[in-house]
Amino acid sequence: MDTENKNGIGLLSLVALIVSGAIGGGVFNLSNDLATGATPGGVIISWMFIGFGILMLVLSLNHLVVNKPELSGVSDYARAGFGDFVGFLSGWGYWLSAWAGNIAFAVLMMTSFNYFFPGIFANSNGSLTLFAVVFVSIISWLLTILVIQGVESAAVINAIVLIAKLIPLVVFMITGIILFKAGVFGAHFWQNFSTNVNADGVIKSLSFTGMTGGDLFKQVQSSTMVMIWVFVGIEGAAMMGDRAKRKSDAGKATILGLASLLFIYVLLSLLPFGFLDQKDLANMGQPGLVYIMKSMVGGWGGSLMAVGLIISLLGAWLSWTMLPVEATSQLADQKLLPKWFGQLNKNNAPAHSLWLTQVFVQIFIIITYFVAGAYNVFVYLCTAAIMICYALVGAYMMKVGVEERSTSRTLIGFFALAFQVLALYLSGWQFVWMASILYTIGIVFYYRAKKENQRTISQGEWIAIVIVIILALTALYGLVANEFGLRALLGL
């Protein structure tokens, strides 16, 4: 029976929460990121592939939220389905993904400031300047201090951020539709293209050839990480299912919210192909929509997009400062991390986890000074880590479907799992390999938690731990030997 919760969230409000929660700063750089590896036809096919996979994920999450209310969060599903160590890997990966995403936000925000002050905040190769590193570090520490003081979020901040995100995007979509040129859009709709780039990764020339199946596969491959990145956080929307006015509304809102997001993302990624040719779009500076809007209507358009993006990123940065420690606090509650991680201060904030996370963030903020294409590095790291968490959600959903003897639920879980594994394969496992170094650091804490709670580590867990450590050692050797540096990861 579909009972009604009078104090619950209605259908339209749920859809609005899903859309506003999922749209982040990555959408402002979506079009030119895609243009470096795909033509309009390839982008459309890629969206169909990504849309199906994300649909399977949100359907899995929605079913688990409603029917497994005793479990909370993606790591809890992994633990319930496959044991403590897998649950730990999911939770630690979620922690890693969240703060890596924060650094991507920081880099993108600095490139937005660079629109107003060229050369001050970002270099032409995508790395941050020394001034920007110091500036970002100060903001990051201040936000951590605010959260430690108990200032997690506020309705006013959320409202401002929502307006800052949506107004520029709506203006861009209207402008893009008005200025859309079918001839430009269709000029190389299905053709494959090869690029000639200089030492800084800037495209110098493009040559087009007839499309083949292999070429289309490569275009989907190049688009996968970029597209999944803009859906990172959609799991939070599915968690709203148990707060809906009617349980049936949760499922409807999930579908409508995903459809709305796909509509917005498809428009924002395809409209620029109808205004700029492939070379100009692929060569556009970051953030892409800022410079595309400037080329469409002039400086005021670029300024509008840049200001909106800066406000949006600041709000998201504040929210995501708390997100990583939610994962570590949950792991501490489950006795998968030492209780130190979950200890709260007088403001009811997990200060220990916040300080430790901030130390990691600071280390990698410094790295942005040395790394070309720093934004993409942390986008890929964030996305690879969260895809492992999503894959485990699919695996647990498939297990639940088998236990419930439901063919449809088993297939939903299977497709959710298969999509994430295939997407990781298409994107390359390099960033998962690199993340194994940070997973190994987490294993030290996992071992201490087991000792603290007088629990033993099983033989199967020891085998998995050894595998992760071996991966980490090979990744570390690759970095030191410069045979697997960050430039190689990005194909620069």
Short mmCIF file of C-alpha atoms in Angstrom, two decimals:
data_model
loop_
_atom_site.label_atom_id
_atom_site.label_comp_id
_atom_site.label_asym_id
_atom_site.label_seq_id
_atom_site.Cartn_x
_atom_site.Cartn_y
_atom_site.Cartn_z
CA MET A 1 0.00 0.00 0.00
CA ASP A 2 1.32 3.43 -0.98
CA THR A 3 0.83 5.28 2.33
CA GLU A 4 1.10 9.06 2.50
CA ASN A 5 3.50 10.97 4.71
CA LYS A 6 1.84 14.38 5.14
CA ASN A 7 5.11 16.00 6.18
CA GLY A 8 7.04 14.39 3.31
CA ILE A 9 8.45 15.99 0.18
CA GLY A 10 6.15 16.21 -2.84
CA LEU A 11 6.93 14.92 -6.33
CA LEU A 12 7.86 18.26 -7.92
CA SER A 13 9.99 19.25 -4.93
CA LEU A 14 11.81 15.92 -5.13
CA VAL A 15 12.54 16.45 -8.83
CA ALA A 16 13.83 19.97 -8.07
CA LEU A 17 16.10 18.62 -5.32
CA ILE A 18 17.51 15.98 -7.64
CA VAL A 19 18.23 18.46 -10.43
CA SER A 20 19.71 21.19 -8.23
CA GLY A 21 21.75 18.69 -6.21
CA ALA A 22 23.27 16.95 -9.21
CA ILE A 23 24.16 20.02 -11.30
CA GLY A 24 27.62 21.14 -10.25
CA GLY A 25 30.57 23.05 -11.64
CA GLY A 26 31.51 20.29 -14.08
CA VAL A 27 28.66 21.17 -16.42
CA PHE A 28 30.33 24.54 -17.11
CA ASN A 29 33.27 22.71 -18.67
CA LEU A 30 31.29 19.91 -20.31
CA SER A 31 31.11 21.03 -23.93
CA ASN A 32 34.79 21.65 -24.64
CA ASP A 33 35.86 18.57 -22.64
CA LEU A 34 33.66 16.46 -24.92
CA ALA A 35 34.72 18.31 -28.07
CA THR A 36 38.36 17.25 -27.64
CA GLY A 37 37.38 13.65 -28.28
CA ALA A 38 33.98 13.42 -29.97
CA THR A 39 31.85 14.89 -32.75
CA PRO A 40 28.11 15.63 -32.25
CA GLY A 41 27.04 12.15 -33.35
CA GLY A 42 29.51 10.54 -30.97
CA VAL A 43 28.29 12.76 -28.12
CA ILE A 44 24.67 11.74 -28.71
CA ILE A 45 25.53 8.03 -28.74
CA SER A 46 27.62 8.53 -25.60
CA TRP A 47 24.71 10.19 -23.79
CA MET A 48 22.46 7.25 -24.65
CA PHE A 49 25.03 4.85 -23.19
CA ILE A 50 25.66 6.94 -20.06
CA GLY A 51 21.96 7.67 -19.57
CA PHE A 52 21.09 3.98 -19.52
CA GLY A 53 23.86 3.16 -17.05
CA ILE A 54 22.99 5.98 -14.66
CA LEU A 55 19.30 5.00 -14.88
CA MET A 56 20.17 1.47 -13.73
CA LEU A 57 22.19 2.95 -10.85
CA VAL A 58 19.45 5.28 -9.59
CA LEU A 59 16.82 2.54 -9.90
CA SER A 60 19.06 0.32 -7.78
CA LEU A 61 19.60 3.04 -5.19
CA ASN A 62 15.92 3.91 -5.08
CA HIS A 63 14.89 0.30 -4.45
CA LEU A 64 17.54 -0.14 -1.74
CA VAL A 65 16.64 3.11 0.03
CA VAL A 66 12.97 2.19 0.21
CA ASN A 67 13.33 -1.53 0.94
CA LYS A 68 16.54 -1.58 3.02
CA PRO A 69 15.94 1.37 5.39
CA GLU A 70 18.23 -0.15 8.03
CA LEU A 71 21.18 0.50 5.70
CA SER A 72 22.50 3.98 4.96
CA GLY A 73 24.81 5.04 2.17
CA VAL A 74 26.64 3.27 -0.61
CA SER A 75 29.34 1.80 1.66
CA ASP A 76 26.71 0.21 3.89
CA TYR A 77 25.27 -1.63 0.88
CA ALA A 78 28.72 -2.97 0.03
CA ARG A 79 29.31 -4.09 3.63
CA ALA A 80 25.90 -5.75 3.94
CA GLY A 81 26.36 -7.59 0.67
CA PHE A 82 30.02 -8.58 0.67
CA GLY A 83 31.56 -8.15 4.11
CA ASP A 84 33.58 -5.66 6.13
CA PHE A 85 36.58 -5.18 3.86
CA VAL A 86 34.52 -4.53 0.73
CA GLY A 87 32.39 -2.11 2.77
CA PHE A 88 35.57 -0.37 3.91
CA LEU A 89 36.89 -0.12 0.33
CA SER A 90 33.59 1.45 -0.77
CA GLY A 91 33.50 3.93 2.11
CA TRP A 92 37.17 4.89 1.82
CA GLY A 93 36.73 5.26 -1.95
CA TYR A 94 33.75 7.52 -1.35
CA TRP A 95 35.90 9.63 0.98
CA LEU A 96 38.65 9.78 -1.62
CA SER A 97 36.21 10.70 -4.38
CA ALA A 98 34.61 13.50 -2.37
CA TRP A 99 37.75 15.43 -1.50
CA ALA A 100 39.30 14.83 -4.95
CA GLY A 101 36.12 16.35 -6.40
CA ASN A 102 36.59 19.32 -4.09
CA ILE A 103 40.03 19.94 -5.57
CA ALA A 104 38.54 19.79 -9.07
CA PHE A 105 36.04 22.44 -7.91
CA ALA A 106 38.93 24.55 -6.62
CA VAL A 107 40.86 24.36 -9.89
CA LEU A 108 37.76 25.21 -11.92
CA MET A 109 37.03 28.16 -9.67
CA MET A 110 40.57 29.47 -10.15
CA THR A 111 40.19 29.27 -13.92
CA SER A 112 36.99 31.30 -13.50
CA PHE A 113 38.92 33.99 -11.61
CA ASN A 114 41.52 33.77 -14.36
CA TYR A 115 38.85 35.01 -16.80
CA PHE A 116 38.92 38.37 -15.00
CA PHE A 117 42.65 38.33 -14.15
CA PRO A 118 44.45 36.45 -16.95
CA GLY A 119 47.61 34.65 -15.91
CA ILE A 120 47.18 35.36 -12.20
CA PHE A 121 45.33 32.21 -11.16
CA ALA A 122 46.04 29.60 -13.86
CA ASN A 123 48.70 28.80 -16.43
CA SER A 124 48.04 28.03 -20.08
CA ASN A 125 48.73 24.31 -19.51
CA GLY A 126 45.97 24.00 -16.90
CA SER A 127 48.14 24.06 -13.77
CA LEU A 128 47.55 26.61 -11.01
CA THR A 129 49.90 29.49 -10.35
CA LEU A 130 51.69 29.79 -7.00
CA PHE A 131 49.35 32.65 -6.08
CA ALA A 132 46.32 30.48 -6.85
CA VAL A 133 47.68 27.59 -4.77
CA VAL A 134 48.03 29.90 -1.76
CA PHE A 135 44.61 31.45 -2.41
CA VAL A 136 42.90 28.05 -2.73
CA SER A 137 44.66 26.76 0.37
CA ILE A 138 43.36 29.68 2.44
CA ILE A 139 39.79 29.13 1.21
CA SER A 140 40.03 25.39 1.89
CA TRP A 141 41.27 25.86 5.46
CA LEU A 142 38.63 28.52 6.16
CA LEU A 143 35.83 26.26 4.93
CA THR A 144 37.14 23.41 7.08
CA ILE A 145 37.22 25.69 10.12
CA LEU A 146 33.66 26.82 9.39
CA VAL A 147 32.43 23.23 9.22
CA ILE A 148 34.33 22.34 12.41
CA GLN A 149 32.48 25.23 14.08
CA GLY A 150 29.23 23.59 13.04
CA VAL A 151 28.42 25.72 9.97
CA GLU A 152 27.56 22.96 7.51
CA SER A 153 24.94 24.61 5.35
CA ALA A 154 22.12 27.12 5.40
CA ALA A 155 18.91 27.55 3.46
CA VAL A 156 19.96 31.02 2.31
CA ILE A 157 23.29 29.70 0.98
CA ASN A 158 21.57 26.86 -0.84
CA ALA A 159 19.06 29.27 -2.42
CA ILE A 160 21.82 31.62 -3.61
CA VAL A 161 23.82 28.73 -5.04
CA LEU A 162 20.78 27.34 -6.86
CA ILE A 163 20.03 30.70 -8.49
CA ALA A 164 23.72 31.21 -9.35
CA LYS A 165 23.78 27.87 -11.12
CA LEU A 166 20.53 27.98 -13.00
CA ILE A 167 20.32 31.57 -14.28
CA PRO A 168 23.58 31.46 -16.30
CA LEU A 169 22.77 27.99 -17.64
CA VAL A 170 19.27 29.02 -18.74
CA VAL A 171 20.66 32.17 -20.38
CA PHE A 172 23.26 30.06 -22.18
CA MET A 173 20.70 27.56 -23.44
CA ILE A 174 18.41 30.31 -24.77
CA THR A 175 21.35 32.08 -26.43
CA GLY A 176 22.65 28.82 -27.89
CA ILE A 177 19.25 27.98 -29.39
CA ILE A 178 18.89 31.45 -30.92
CA LEU A 179 22.39 31.41 -32.46
CA PHE A 180 22.34 27.74 -33.45
CA LYS A 181 23.52 27.07 -37.03
CA ALA A 182 22.47 23.73 -38.48
CA GLY A 183 25.21 23.88 -41.11
CA VAL A 184 27.95 24.20 -38.52
CA PHE A 185 26.39 21.46 -36.37
CA GLY A 186 26.05 18.98 -39.22
CA ALA A 187 29.36 19.68 -40.95
CA HIS A 188 31.16 16.77 -39.28
CA PHE A 189 28.28 15.09 -37.46
CA TRP A 190 29.42 11.48 -37.84
CA GLN A 191 33.00 11.92 -38.98
CA ASN A 192 35.97 10.89 -36.92
CA PHE A 193 38.75 13.39 -36.41
CA SER A 194 42.40 13.22 -35.50
CA THR A 195 44.25 15.99 -33.72
CA ASN A 196 47.68 17.54 -33.81
CA VAL A 197 48.58 19.13 -30.48
CA ASN A 198 51.49 21.19 -29.22
CA ALA A 199 53.53 20.60 -26.07
CA ASP A 200 50.92 22.28 -23.85
CA GLY A 201 48.13 20.06 -25.13
CA VAL A 202 46.57 22.81 -27.24
CA ILE A 203 45.05 21.53 -30.48
CA LYS A 204 46.76 22.97 -33.56
CA SER A 205 44.88 21.19 -36.32
CA LEU A 206 42.08 18.72 -36.96
CA SER A 207 41.69 16.30 -39.84
CA PHE A 208 38.45 14.46 -40.54
CA THR A 209 37.89 10.99 -41.94
CA GLY A 210 34.84 8.81 -42.53
CA MET A 211 33.27 7.31 -39.42
CA THR A 212 33.87 3.64 -38.64
CA GLY A 213 32.69 1.48 -35.77
CA GLY A 214 36.10 1.68 -34.16
CA ASP A 215 36.13 5.44 -34.42
CA LEU A 216 32.72 5.69 -32.76
CA PHE A 217 33.94 3.40 -29.97
CA LYS A 218 36.89 5.74 -29.38
CA GLN A 219 34.56 8.74 -29.18
CA VAL A 220 32.35 7.02 -26.61
CA GLN A 221 35.50 6.01 -24.75
CA SER A 222 36.78 9.58 -24.60
CA SER A 223 33.40 10.89 -23.40
CA THR A 224 32.71 8.39 -20.63
CA MET A 225 34.62 9.89 -17.69
CA VAL A 226 33.54 13.44 -18.55
CA MET A 227 29.86 12.48 -18.67
CA ILE A 228 29.86 10.36 -15.51
CA TRP A 229 31.58 13.22 -13.65
CA VAL A 230 28.54 15.47 -14.05
CA PHE A 231 26.37 12.79 -12.40
CA VAL A 232 28.62 12.35 -9.35
CA GLY A 233 26.41 13.08 -6.34
CA ILE A 234 23.22 11.73 -7.88
CA GLU A 235 23.26 9.02 -5.19
CA GLY A 236 22.37 11.74 -2.69
CA ALA A 237 19.16 12.41 -4.62
CA ALA A 238 18.15 8.76 -4.42
CA MET A 239 18.61 8.91 -0.65
CA MET A 240 15.65 11.31 -0.50
CA GLY A 241 13.33 8.38 -1.28
CA ASP A 242 12.45 7.65 2.34
CA ARG A 243 11.46 11.30 2.86
CA ALA A 244 8.96 11.43 0.03
CA LYS A 245 5.29 12.16 0.63
CA ARG A 246 4.52 8.85 -1.07
CA LYS A 247 6.98 6.03 -1.69
CA SER A 248 5.81 5.85 -5.29
CA ASP A 249 6.84 9.51 -5.69
CA ALA A 250 10.46 8.58 -4.99
CA GLY A 251 10.63 6.30 -8.02
CA LYS A 252 8.83 8.81 -10.24
CA ALA A 253 11.06 11.66 -9.09
CA THR A 254 14.17 9.60 -9.81
CA ILE A 255 13.11 9.00 -13.41
CA LEU A 256 11.88 12.57 -13.97
CA GLY A 257 14.99 14.03 -12.32
CA LEU A 258 17.32 11.92 -14.46
CA ALA A 259 15.36 12.79 -17.61
CA SER A 260 15.58 16.50 -16.72
CA LEU A 261 19.31 16.29 -16.10
CA LEU A 262 19.91 14.46 -19.36
CA PHE A 263 17.89 17.10 -21.23
CA ILE A 264 19.95 19.92 -19.67
CA TYR A 265 23.29 18.16 -20.16
CA VAL A 266 22.57 17.14 -23.75
CA LEU A 267 21.57 20.70 -24.67
CA LEU A 268 24.59 22.25 -22.96
CA SER A 269 26.98 19.80 -24.62
CA LEU A 270 25.49 19.92 -28.13
CA LEU A 271 24.45 23.55 -28.63
CA PRO A 272 28.07 24.80 -28.84
CA PHE A 273 28.63 22.44 -31.80
CA GLY A 274 26.08 24.57 -33.65
CA PHE A 275 27.99 27.79 -33.09
CA LEU A 276 31.71 26.98 -33.21
CA ASP A 277 33.64 24.60 -35.42
CA GLN A 278 35.37 21.59 -33.93
CA LYS A 279 38.83 23.09 -33.62
CA ASP A 280 37.66 26.29 -31.90
CA LEU A 281 35.42 24.42 -29.49
CA ALA A 282 38.08 21.86 -28.60
CA ASN A 283 40.62 24.66 -28.14
CA MET A 284 38.33 26.74 -25.92
CA GLY A 285 39.75 27.80 -22.57
CA GLN A 286 38.45 26.56 -19.24
CA PRO A 287 35.73 26.90 -18.04
CA GLY A 288 34.31 26.20 -21.48
CA LEU A 289 30.84 27.78 -21.19
CA VAL A 290 32.38 31.03 -19.94
CA TYR A 291 34.47 31.51 -23.08
CA ILE A 292 31.83 30.11 -25.42
CA MET A 293 29.28 32.57 -24.03
CA LYS A 294 31.80 35.37 -24.46
CA SER A 295 32.25 34.43 -28.12
CA MET A 296 28.46 34.38 -28.55
CA VAL A 297 27.43 37.71 -27.02
CA GLY A 298 30.57 39.46 -25.83
CA GLY A 299 32.26 40.16 -22.53
CA TRP A 300 29.11 40.58 -20.44
CA GLY A 301 28.06 37.02 -21.26
CA GLY A 302 31.39 35.58 -20.20
CA SER A 303 31.31 37.64 -17.00
CA LEU A 304 27.79 36.42 -16.18
CA MET A 305 28.84 32.79 -16.60
CA ALA A 306 32.06 33.26 -14.62
CA VAL A 307 30.38 34.98 -11.66
CA GLY A 308 27.62 32.38 -11.58
CA LEU A 309 30.17 29.59 -11.65
CA ILE A 310 32.27 31.10 -8.85
CA ILE A 311 29.26 31.44 -6.54
CA SER A 312 28.05 27.97 -7.45
CA LEU A 313 31.45 26.42 -6.77
CA LEU A 314 31.83 28.18 -3.41
CA GLY A 315 28.49 26.79 -2.28
CA ALA A 316 29.30 23.31 -3.56
CA TRP A 317 32.74 23.49 -1.97
CA LEU A 318 31.17 24.24 1.44
CA SER A 319 28.73 21.34 1.10
CA TRP A 320 31.39 18.93 -0.12
CA THR A 321 33.76 19.85 2.71
CA MET A 322 31.46 17.88 5.01
CA LEU A 323 30.77 15.09 2.53
CA PRO A 324 34.10 13.19 2.87
CA VAL A 325 33.87 12.98 6.66
CA GLU A 326 30.33 11.65 6.48
CA ALA A 327 31.88 8.59 4.85
CA THR A 328 34.65 8.21 7.46
CA SER A 329 32.23 8.83 10.34
CA GLN A 330 29.95 6.11 9.01
CA LEU A 331 32.89 3.70 8.71
CA ALA A 332 33.82 4.49 12.31
CA ASP A 333 30.25 3.73 13.43
CA GLN A 334 30.48 0.40 11.60
CA LYS A 335 33.82 -0.29 13.36
CA LEU A 336 35.64 -0.33 10.01
CA LEU A 337 37.75 2.67 11.04
CA PRO A 338 39.04 3.55 14.54
CA LYS A 339 36.50 5.40 16.69
CA TRP A 340 38.85 8.43 16.54
CA PHE A 341 37.39 9.19 13.10
CA GLY A 342 33.86 9.47 14.42
CA GLN A 343 34.50 11.51 17.55
CA LEU A 344 32.48 14.74 17.63
CA ASN A 345 33.53 18.07 19.09
CA LYS A 346 31.33 20.41 21.12
CA ASN A 347 29.77 21.67 17.87
CA ASN A 348 28.74 18.12 16.92
CA ALA A 349 31.26 18.05 14.05
CA PRO A 350 33.76 15.19 13.43
CA ALA A 351 36.78 17.44 13.88
CA HIS A 352 39.43 14.69 13.70
CA SER A 353 38.20 13.48 10.31
CA LEU A 354 37.91 17.04 9.04
CA TRP A 355 41.49 17.94 9.98
CA LEU A 356 42.90 14.72 8.50
CA THR A 357 40.95 15.20 5.28
CA GLN A 358 42.14 18.79 5.06
CA VAL A 359 45.76 17.64 5.31
CA PHE A 360 45.24 15.36 2.30
CA VAL A 361 43.47 18.17 0.44
CA GLN A 362 46.34 20.55 1.16
CA ILE A 363 48.93 18.10 -0.14
CA PHE A 364 47.08 17.66 -3.42
CA ILE A 365 46.34 21.38 -3.77
CA ILE A 366 50.11 21.87 -3.84
CA ILE A 367 50.33 19.21 -6.56
CA THR A 368 48.05 21.34 -8.79
CA TYR A 369 50.99 23.73 -9.18
CA PHE A 370 53.07 21.05 -10.90
CA VAL A 371 50.44 19.14 -12.90
CA ALA A 372 49.33 20.14 -16.40
CA GLY A 373 45.58 19.70 -16.85
CA ALA A 374 45.05 19.65 -13.07
CA TYR A 375 41.27 19.92 -13.41
CA ASN A 376 41.04 16.75 -15.50
CA VAL A 377 43.44 14.88 -13.21
CA PHE A 378 41.16 15.32 -10.21
CA VAL A 379 37.97 14.86 -12.20
CA TYR A 380 39.24 11.46 -13.37
CA LEU A 381 40.50 10.49 -9.91
CA CYS A 382 37.18 11.46 -8.31
CA THR A 383 35.13 9.70 -10.96
CA ALA A 384 37.19 6.48 -10.96
CA ALA A 385 36.89 6.16 -7.18
CA ILE A 386 33.13 6.76 -7.12
CA MET A 387 32.55 4.33 -10.00
CA ILE A 388 33.89 1.51 -7.81
CA CYS A 389 31.34 2.49 -5.15
CA TYR A 390 28.57 2.57 -7.78
CA ALA A 391 29.61 -0.83 -9.13
CA LEU A 392 29.26 -2.33 -5.65
CA VAL A 393 25.77 -0.83 -5.36
CA GLY A 394 24.84 -2.64 -8.58
CA ALA A 395 26.38 -5.87 -7.31
CA TYR A 396 24.39 -5.66 -4.07
CA MET A 397 21.19 -4.85 -5.97
CA MET A 398 21.77 -7.92 -8.13
CA LYS A 399 22.26 -10.03 -4.99
CA VAL A 400 19.06 -8.62 -3.46
CA GLY A 401 17.19 -9.38 -6.68
CA VAL A 402 18.35 -12.99 -6.59
CA GLU A 403 17.35 -13.30 -2.92
CA GLU A 404 13.93 -11.78 -3.68
CA ARG A 405 13.61 -14.01 -6.76
CA SER A 406 12.87 -10.96 -8.86
CA THR A 407 14.15 -11.14 -12.44
CA SER A 408 13.65 -7.42 -13.06
CA ARG A 409 15.59 -6.35 -9.96
CA THR A 410 18.35 -8.84 -10.68
CA LEU A 411 18.71 -7.43 -14.20
CA ILE A 412 18.68 -3.83 -12.94
CA GLY A 413 21.52 -4.68 -10.55
CA PHE A 414 23.39 -6.59 -13.25
CA PHE A 415 23.19 -3.72 -15.74
CA ALA A 416 24.20 -1.19 -13.06
CA LEU A 417 27.25 -3.30 -12.21
CA ALA A 418 28.13 -4.11 -15.84
CA PHE A 419 27.86 -0.45 -16.85
CA GLN A 420 30.30 0.75 -14.19
CA VAL A 421 32.81 -2.04 -14.96
CA LEU A 422 32.56 -1.35 -18.69
CA ALA A 423 32.88 2.40 -18.13
CA LEU A 424 36.02 1.87 -16.04
CA TYR A 425 37.43 -0.35 -18.79
CA LEU A 426 36.66 2.25 -21.45
CA SER A 427 38.21 5.02 -19.39
CA GLY A 428 41.25 2.99 -18.47
CA TRP A 429 42.13 1.66 -15.02
CA GLN A 430 45.04 4.06 -14.56
CA PHE A 431 43.38 6.25 -11.97
CA VAL A 432 42.10 3.27 -10.00
CA TRP A 433 45.69 2.05 -10.00
CA MET A 434 46.93 5.41 -8.74
CA ALA A 435 44.16 5.56 -6.12
CA SER A 436 45.41 2.24 -4.72
CA ILE A 437 48.17 4.24 -2.98
CA LEU A 438 45.54 6.11 -0.98
CA TYR A 439 43.56 2.92 -0.41
CA THR A 440 46.69 1.41 1.16
CA ILE A 441 46.90 4.30 3.63
CA GLY A 442 43.30 3.54 4.56
CA ILE A 443 44.09 -0.15 5.08
CA VAL A 444 46.40 0.86 7.93
CA PHE A 445 43.44 2.45 9.69
CA TYR A 446 41.24 -0.54 8.84
CA TYR A 447 43.78 -2.85 10.51
CA ARG A 448 43.83 -0.62 13.61
CA ALA A 449 40.01 -0.63 13.75
CA LYS A 450 39.98 -4.43 13.70
CA LYS A 451 42.49 -4.52 16.58
CA GLU A 452 40.61 -1.82 18.49
CA ASN A 453 37.37 -3.80 18.29
CA GLN A 454 39.06 -7.17 18.88
CA ARG A 455 38.03 -8.52 15.48
CA THR A 456 40.11 -10.74 13.23
CA ILE A 457 40.89 -10.24 9.58
CA SER A 458 39.82 -13.23 7.50
CA GLN A 459 42.08 -15.06 5.07
CA GLY A 460 40.11 -13.70 2.12
CA GLU A 461 40.53 -10.15 3.44
CA TRP A 462 44.28 -10.64 3.81
CA ILE A 463 44.49 -11.78 0.19
CA ALA A 464 42.56 -8.68 -0.94
CA ILE A 465 44.78 -6.45 1.22
CA VAL A 466 47.96 -7.91 -0.31
CA ILE A 467 46.58 -7.33 -3.83
CA VAL A 468 45.81 -3.67 -3.05
CA ILE A 469 49.27 -3.15 -1.53
CA ILE A 470 50.98 -4.70 -4.56
CA LEU A 471 48.99 -2.41 -6.86
CA ALA A 472 49.98 0.57 -4.71
CA LEU A 473 53.67 -0.34 -4.78
CA THR A 474 53.68 -0.72 -8.56
CA ALA A 475 51.85 2.61 -8.94
CA LEU A 476 54.32 4.31 -6.62
CA TYR A 477 57.24 2.83 -8.54
CA GLY A 478 55.71 4.04 -11.78
CA LEU A 479 55.46 7.57 -10.47
CA VAL A 480 59.00 7.60 -9.12
CA ALA A 481 60.39 6.07 -12.31
CA ASN A 482 58.30 8.56 -14.34
CA GLU A 483 57.05 5.70 -16.48
CA PHE A 484 53.50 6.33 -15.40
CA GLY A 485 53.39 10.04 -14.68
CA LEU A 486 50.30 12.20 -14.57
CA ARG A 487 50.92 13.53 -18.07
CA ALA A 488 50.81 9.96 -19.36
CA LEU A 489 47.55 9.43 -17.51
CA LEU A 490 45.98 12.26 -19.46
CA GLY A 491 47.57 11.30 -22.74
CA LEU A 492 49.40 14.64 -22.90
#
